Amino acid sequence: MNLKILLPFGVFAEKSGVSRIVAQTREGAFGLLPRRLDCVAALEPGILIYETVADGEVYVAVDEGVLVKTGPDVLVSVRRAQGGTDLAQLRDAVLRQFLAVDAREQSVRAVVTKLETGFLRRFARLQHE
């Protein structure tokens, strides 16, 4: 498989010859093998694992995002990612950086949600008129 991990402003990693991938979703962890059917999954903050012959097992701490598998290509689009070899350090990074959403970001998300909801209501009213 070909794995590409995308961040909002660049490419974090691009690997070919990936033999397996393990990702975290709300329903739990799931694995991808080269012949798996195409799929889309919403990712939770956690550890993404992939394996290649050259690098062995590689761990990447990822924030929430989306995984899309189409044929041999797997695209992972996340807000933040951090690689490493020590699982304890990566776990701490996930807890410290990815899961800790400050109050300002939560309030901004709430305001954006209200704006989107208001826009959709007005748009629905226009369609009915």
XYZ file of N, CA, C and O in Angstrom:
516
model
N 0.845 -1.173 0.000
C 0.000 0.000 0.000
C 0.894 1.241 0.000
O 2.049 1.196 0.410
N 0.322 2.333 -0.416
C 0.980 3.637 -0.389
C 0.278 4.489 0.647
O -0.918 4.732 0.536
N 1.017 4.953 1.643
C 0.447 5.744 2.738
C 0.928 7.178 2.627
O 2.124 7.435 2.456
N -0.028 8.104 2.728
C 0.309 9.525 2.756
C -0.428 10.142 3.932
O -1.647 10.039 4.019
N 0.331 10.763 4.854
C -0.254 11.437 6.008
C -0.196 12.929 5.739
O 0.892 13.502 5.605
N -1.383 13.542 5.632
C -1.492 14.949 5.278
C -1.834 15.787 6.502
O -2.671 15.399 7.315
N -1.192 16.934 6.598
C -1.498 17.947 7.608
C -2.141 19.125 6.891
O -2.072 19.221 5.660
N -2.753 20.070 7.620
C -3.408 21.198 6.940
C -2.480 21.984 6.007
O -2.937 22.502 4.999
N -1.190 22.032 6.321
C -0.296 22.860 5.513
C 0.871 22.089 4.922
O 1.909 22.676 4.630
N 0.736 20.781 4.766
C 1.822 20.027 4.174
C 1.640 18.528 4.313
O 0.619 18.041 4.785
N 2.665 17.811 3.880
C 2.674 16.358 3.943
C 3.597 15.943 5.088
O 4.769 16.314 5.107
N 3.062 15.202 6.041
C 3.858 14.737 7.181
C 4.727 13.553 6.786
O 5.905 13.501 7.112
N 4.141 12.584 6.081
C 4.887 11.390 5.667
C 4.273 10.824 4.404
O 3.062 10.925 4.179
N 5.131 10.224 3.585
C 4.684 9.555 2.377
C 5.509 8.284 2.249
O 6.725 8.341 2.089
N 4.849 7.135 2.367
C 5.538 5.851 2.372
C 4.904 4.914 1.362
O 3.687 4.879 1.208
N 5.734 4.144 0.683
C 5.224 3.099 -0.206
C 5.688 1.756 0.345
O 6.582 1.688 1.185
N 5.071 0.703 -0.117
C 5.417 -0.621 0.360
C 4.943 -0.902 1.774
O 5.542 -1.695 2.491
N 3.841 -0.251 2.180
C 3.298 -0.453 3.530
C 2.521 -1.765 3.535
O 1.641 -1.978 2.705
N 2.861 -2.642 4.473
C 2.217 -3.960 4.510
C 0.979 -3.991 5.404
O 0.094 -4.819 5.207
N 0.907 -3.099 6.395
C -0.282 -3.041 7.246
C -0.360 -1.688 7.934
O 0.653 -1.026 8.139
N -1.596 -1.309 8.292
C -1.853 -0.051 8.998
C -2.876 -0.347 10.090
O -3.848 -1.059 9.849
N -2.660 0.223 11.269
C -3.628 0.122 12.364
C -3.974 1.546 12.782
O -3.080 2.349 13.060
N -5.280 1.857 12.815
C -5.740 3.212 13.150
C -6.812 3.135 14.224
O -7.461 2.107 14.404
N -7.025 4.270 14.924
C -8.002 4.366 16.006
C -9.230 5.136 15.536
O -9.093 6.239 15.009
N -10.421 4.553 15.756
C -11.683 5.238 15.483
C -12.513 5.249 16.762
O -12.111 4.671 17.768
N -13.674 5.863 16.719
C -14.557 5.873 17.887
C -15.026 4.475 18.255
O -15.319 4.193 19.408
N -15.103 3.604 17.276
C -15.541 2.233 17.514
C -14.404 1.339 17.980
O -14.622 0.179 18.292
N -13.173 1.840 17.969
C -12.008 1.055 18.367
C -10.969 1.020 17.267
O -11.088 1.684 16.251
N -9.947 0.208 17.471
C -8.860 0.102 16.498
C -9.273 -0.827 15.359
O -10.035 -1.769 15.556
N -8.777 -0.536 14.167
C -8.999 -1.446 13.047
C -7.753 -1.465 12.180
O -6.958 -0.530 12.161
N -7.575 -2.554 11.472
C -6.393 -2.721 10.649
C -6.712 -2.740 9.173
O -7.817 -3.096 8.761
N -5.735 -2.314 8.400
C -5.840 -2.333 6.943
C -4.717 -3.204 6.394
O -3.564 -3.039 6.763
N -5.077 -4.104 5.505
C -4.118 -4.909 4.767
C -4.253 -4.550 3.296
O -5.271 -3.980 2.882
N -3.258 -4.867 2.476
C -3.272 -4.406 1.076
C -4.520 -4.766 0.274
O -4.959 -3.988 -0.552
N -5.136 -5.882 0.506
C -6.285 -6.283 -0.314
C -7.637 -5.946 0.306
O -8.669 -6.379 -0.170
N -7.644 -5.144 1.353
C -8.906 -4.750 1.985
C -9.714 -3.893 1.021
O -9.165 -3.124 0.237
N -11.026 -3.991 1.122
C -11.898 -3.166 0.290
C -11.715 -1.690 0.627
O -11.290 -1.336 1.728
N -12.056 -0.836 -0.299
C -11.968 0.607 -0.084
C -12.861 1.009 1.085
O -13.934 0.429 1.288
N -12.423 2.011 1.833
C -13.210 2.437 2.988
C -12.843 3.865 3.388
O -11.847 4.419 2.932
N -13.681 4.435 4.253
C -13.456 5.745 4.841
C -13.706 5.598 6.332
O -14.646 4.921 6.744
N -12.854 6.230 7.164
C -13.023 6.138 8.615
C -12.680 7.476 9.256
O -11.721 8.138 8.855
N -13.472 7.866 10.250
C -13.177 9.051 11.057
C -12.220 8.627 12.159
O -12.509 7.711 12.925
N -11.073 9.280 12.221
C -10.042 8.916 13.192
C -10.169 9.712 14.482
O -10.517 10.887 14.462
N -9.863 9.063 15.573
C -9.790 9.673 16.889
C -8.323 9.990 17.192
O -7.431 9.369 16.616
N -8.052 10.910 18.101
C -6.668 11.112 18.513
C -6.109 9.813 19.085
O -6.765 9.143 19.885
N -4.931 9.442 18.637
C -4.327 8.197 19.102
C -3.061 7.884 18.337
O -2.457 8.755 17.706
N -2.680 6.625 18.369
C -1.456 6.175 17.715
C -1.816 5.428 16.439
O -2.576 4.460 16.469
N -1.281 5.896 15.319
C -1.410 5.214 14.038
C -0.149 4.374 13.866
O 0.964 4.881 14.072
N -0.314 3.128 13.516
C 0.830 2.231 13.329
C 0.841 1.789 11.873
O -0.194 1.416 11.316
N 2.023 1.845 11.253
C 2.165 1.262 9.927
C 3.473 0.494 9.884
O 4.382 0.734 10.664
N 3.533 -0.453 8.953
C 4.708 -1.318 8.876
C 5.184 -1.412 7.434
O 4.391 -1.605 6.520
N 6.508 -1.247 7.267
C 7.150 -1.452 5.975
C 8.333 -2.393 6.175
O 8.820 -2.567 7.296
N 8.791 -2.975 5.096
C 9.953 -3.859 5.178
C 11.185 -3.055 5.583
O 11.971 -3.476 6.431
N 11.350 -1.870 5.015
C 12.533 -1.052 5.276
C 12.563 -0.481 6.696
O 13.603 -0.489 7.363
N 11.411 0.027 7.184
C 11.382 0.724 8.474
C 10.890 -0.132 9.627
O 11.017 0.270 10.785
N 10.268 -1.258 9.339
C 9.646 -2.051 10.394
C 8.362 -1.380 10.845
O 7.685 -0.715 10.072
N 8.028 -1.527 12.128
C 6.811 -0.936 12.684
C 7.086 0.509 13.089
O 8.018 0.772 13.833
N 6.266 1.434 12.587
C 6.447 2.864 12.844
C 5.199 3.387 13.541
O 4.073 3.046 13.168
N 5.401 4.226 14.566
C 4.302 4.794 15.350
C 4.199 6.290 15.063
O 5.205 7.000 15.066
N 2.968 6.753 14.855
C 2.715 8.175 14.634
C 1.535 8.584 15.502
O 0.448 8.008 15.386
N 1.746 9.564 16.372
C 0.649 10.126 17.149
C -0.112 11.072 16.223
O 0.481 11.954 15.612
N -1.421 10.856 16.088
C -2.235 11.686 15.204
C -3.408 12.274 15.966
O -3.902 11.686 16.919
N -3.819 13.446 15.535
C -5.009 14.092 16.066
C -6.207 13.554 15.295
O -6.056 12.729 14.389
N -7.400 14.047 15.601
C -8.581 13.587 14.883
C -8.451 13.916 13.408
O -7.786 14.876 13.013
N -9.071 13.100 12.578
C -8.985 13.308 11.148
C -9.770 12.256 10.394
O -10.694 11.648 10.920
N -9.365 12.021 9.137
C -10.065 11.097 8.264
C -9.048 10.201 7.572
O -7.977 10.656 7.163
N -9.404 8.920 7.436
C -8.609 7.961 6.680
C -9.439 7.514 5.495
O -10.621 7.172 5.657
N -8.839 7.549 4.302
C -9.529 7.120 3.082
C -8.640 6.109 2.372
O -7.480 6.403 2.064
N -9.174 4.911 2.114
C -8.440 3.892 1.363
C -9.130 3.695 0.028
O -10.316 3.382 -0.030
N -8.385 3.906 -1.052
C -8.884 3.663 -2.406
C -7.827 2.863 -3.144
O -6.740 3.367 -3.408
N -8.148 1.620 -3.428
C -7.174 0.745 -4.082
C -5.950 0.585 -3.190
O -6.079 0.353 -1.988
N -4.756 0.762 -3.743
C -3.542 0.617 -2.928
C -3.163 1.884 -2.155
O -2.216 1.876 -1.381
N -3.910 2.970 -2.351
C -3.567 4.253 -1.734
C -4.376 4.493 -0.466
O -5.597 4.358 -0.462
N -3.668 4.887 0.601
C -4.305 5.226 1.865
C -3.908 6.657 2.203
O -2.720 6.959 2.354
N -4.903 7.552 2.284
C -4.667 8.939 2.661
C -5.182 9.150 4.074
O -6.320 8.790 4.379
N -4.342 9.722 4.911
C -4.731 10.060 6.277
C -4.587 11.571 6.396
O -3.494 12.106 6.233
N -5.693 12.244 6.652
C -5.683 13.699 6.796
C -6.012 14.031 8.246
O -7.099 13.721 8.726
N -5.038 14.638 8.941
C -5.196 14.956 10.356
C -4.737 16.381 10.624
O -4.015 16.976 9.825
N -5.166 16.927 11.758
C -4.769 18.296 12.122
C -3.329 18.360 12.579
O -2.607 19.308 12.289
N -2.899 17.367 13.352
C -1.525 17.332 13.865
C -1.018 15.906 13.852
O -1.786 14.964 13.990
N 0.301 15.751 13.718
C 0.928 14.434 13.760
C 2.321 14.580 14.338
O 2.969 15.615 14.182
N 2.756 13.521 15.014
C 4.091 13.521 15.607
C 4.606 12.089 15.582
O 3.947 11.178 16.064
N 5.764 11.885 14.993
C 6.346 10.552 14.910
C 7.263 10.282 16.080
O 7.696 11.193 16.784
N 7.554 9.006 16.282
C 8.474 8.636 17.353
C 8.579 7.135 17.474
O 7.815 6.391 16.872
N 9.546 6.698 18.272
C 9.742 5.272 18.466
C 9.329 4.821 19.858
O 9.083 3.651 20.082
N 9.246 5.752 20.799
C 8.881 5.415 22.172
C 7.381 5.623 22.357
O 6.883 6.750 22.317
N 6.659 4.523 22.569
C 5.202 4.615 22.694
C 4.768 5.431 23.900
O 3.758 6.132 23.849
N 5.517 5.383 24.985
C 5.150 6.158 26.173
C 5.219 7.651 25.880
O 4.335 8.411 26.285
N 6.256 8.088 25.172
C 6.375 9.506 24.826
C 5.256 9.925 23.870
O 4.706 11.012 24.001
N 4.938 9.062 22.908
C 3.860 9.398 21.978
C 2.520 9.454 22.691
O 1.688 10.316 22.406
N 2.292 8.544 23.627
C 1.047 8.568 24.402
C 0.940 9.870 25.182
O -0.108 10.515 25.207
N 2.046 10.283 25.798
C 2.048 11.547 26.525
C 1.790 12.720 25.590
O 1.090 13.669 25.945
N 2.351 12.659 24.383
C 2.126 13.729 23.404
C 0.652 13.810 23.032
O 0.090 14.901 22.911
N 0.008 12.655 22.844
C -1.419 12.640 22.510
C -2.220 13.259 23.646
O -3.084 14.112 23.431
N -1.939 12.829 24.867
C -2.682 13.360 26.010
C -2.445 14.851 26.198
O -3.367 15.617 26.454
N -1.201 15.270 26.074
C -0.833 16.662 26.343
C -1.270 17.601 25.226
O -1.845 18.650 25.473
N -1.003 17.246 23.972
C -1.211 18.181 22.870
C -2.533 17.992 22.149
O -3.190 18.955 21.787
N -2.927 16.757 21.910
C -4.054 16.508 21.029
C -5.387 16.479 21.760
O -6.406 16.917 21.226
N -5.424 15.930 22.965
C -6.697 15.799 23.672
C -7.035 17.024 24.510
O -8.176 17.209 24.897
N -6.039 17.854 24.802
C -6.272 19.034 25.633
C -6.719 20.192 24.747
O -5.929 20.903 24.172
N -8.024 20.361 24.623
C -8.581 21.467 23.847
C -8.885 22.594 24.828
O -9.657 22.427 25.765
N -8.267 23.740 24.602
C -8.469 24.829 25.556
C -9.852 25.460 25.408
O -10.581 25.213 24.453
N -10.222 26.243 26.382
C -11.567 26.837 26.438
C -11.835 27.742 25.245
O -12.960 27.795 24.732
N -10.803 28.448 24.780
C -11.007 29.347 23.647
C -11.366 28.568 22.383
O -12.265 28.952 21.649
N -10.683 27.465 22.134
C -10.992 26.668 20.954
C -12.391 26.078 21.052
O -13.123 26.025 20.062
N -12.805 25.651 22.233
C -14.150 25.134 22.418
C -15.195 26.212 22.152
O -16.219 25.954 21.522
N -14.940 27.435 22.619
C -15.914 28.502 22.389
C -15.966 28.887 20.916
O -17.046 29.170 20.386
N -14.832 28.877 20.236
C -14.823 29.169 18.803
C -15.613 28.103 18.054
O -16.406 28.414 17.159
N -15.428 26.856 18.422
C -16.187 25.786 17.777
C -17.682 25.962 18.009
O -18.491 25.734 17.113
N -18.075 26.353 19.214
C -19.489 26.562 19.515
C -20.060 27.691 18.663
O -21.176 27.582 18.137
N -19.324 28.781 18.522
C -19.791 29.915 17.710
C -19.918 29.502 16.252
O -20.913 29.829 15.588
N -18.950 28.779 15.739
C -19.004 28.337 14.344
C -20.193 27.407 14.128
O -20.894 27.508 13.113
N -20.450 26.538 15.075
C -21.605 25.641 14.965
C -22.904 26.429 14.924
O -23.803 26.135 14.123
N -23.028 27.450 15.766
C -24.231 28.282 15.761
C -24.384 29.013 14.432
O -25.491 29.121 13.889
N -23.285 29.528 13.895
C -23.333 30.214 12.606
C -23.762 29.263 11.500
O -24.589 29.617 10.647
N -23.193 28.062 11.493
C -23.553 27.090 10.464
C -25.021 26.702 10.572
O -25.718 26.594 9.557
N -25.496 26.489 11.789
C -26.887 26.118 12.003
C -27.821 27.234 11.534
O -28.817 26.976 10.846
N -27.504 28.469 11.876
C -28.316 29.604 11.436
C -28.334 29.740 9.928
O -29.386 29.991 9.321
N -27.182 29.548 9.302
C -27.103 29.622 7.842
C -27.962 28.547 7.206
O -28.711 28.818 6.261
N -27.891 27.330 7.728
C -28.674 26.228 7.155
C -30.170 26.461 7.324
O -30.962 26.164 6.423
N -30.583 27.006 8.471
C -32.004 27.298 8.682
C -32.499 28.336 7.679
O -33.554 28.194 7.082
N -31.728 29.414 7.503
C -32.124 30.463 6.552
C -32.151 29.929 5.128
O -33.032 30.258 4.351
N -31.187 29.106 4.811
C -31.129 28.525 3.470
C -32.336 27.616 3.228
O -32.929 27.641 2.155
N -32.718 26.828 4.242
C -33.890 25.946 4.120
C -35.160 26.775 3.937
O -36.033 26.401 3.138
N -35.263 27.894 4.656
C -36.446 28.766 4.505
C -36.517 29.346 3.099
O -37.592 29.456 2.517
N -35.365 29.737 2.541
C -35.352 30.280 1.185
C -35.802 29.236 0.170
O -36.476 29.570 -0.805
N -35.423 28.001 0.359
C -35.810 26.954 -0.575
C -37.310 26.685 -0.510
O -37.910 26.318 -1.522
N -37.938 26.848 0.649
C -39.367 26.586 0.789
C -40.211 27.742 0.265
O -41.402 27.573 0.024
N -39.636 28.891 0.111
C -40.400 30.060 -0.348
C -40.469 30.129 -1.841
O -39.957 29.601 -2.647
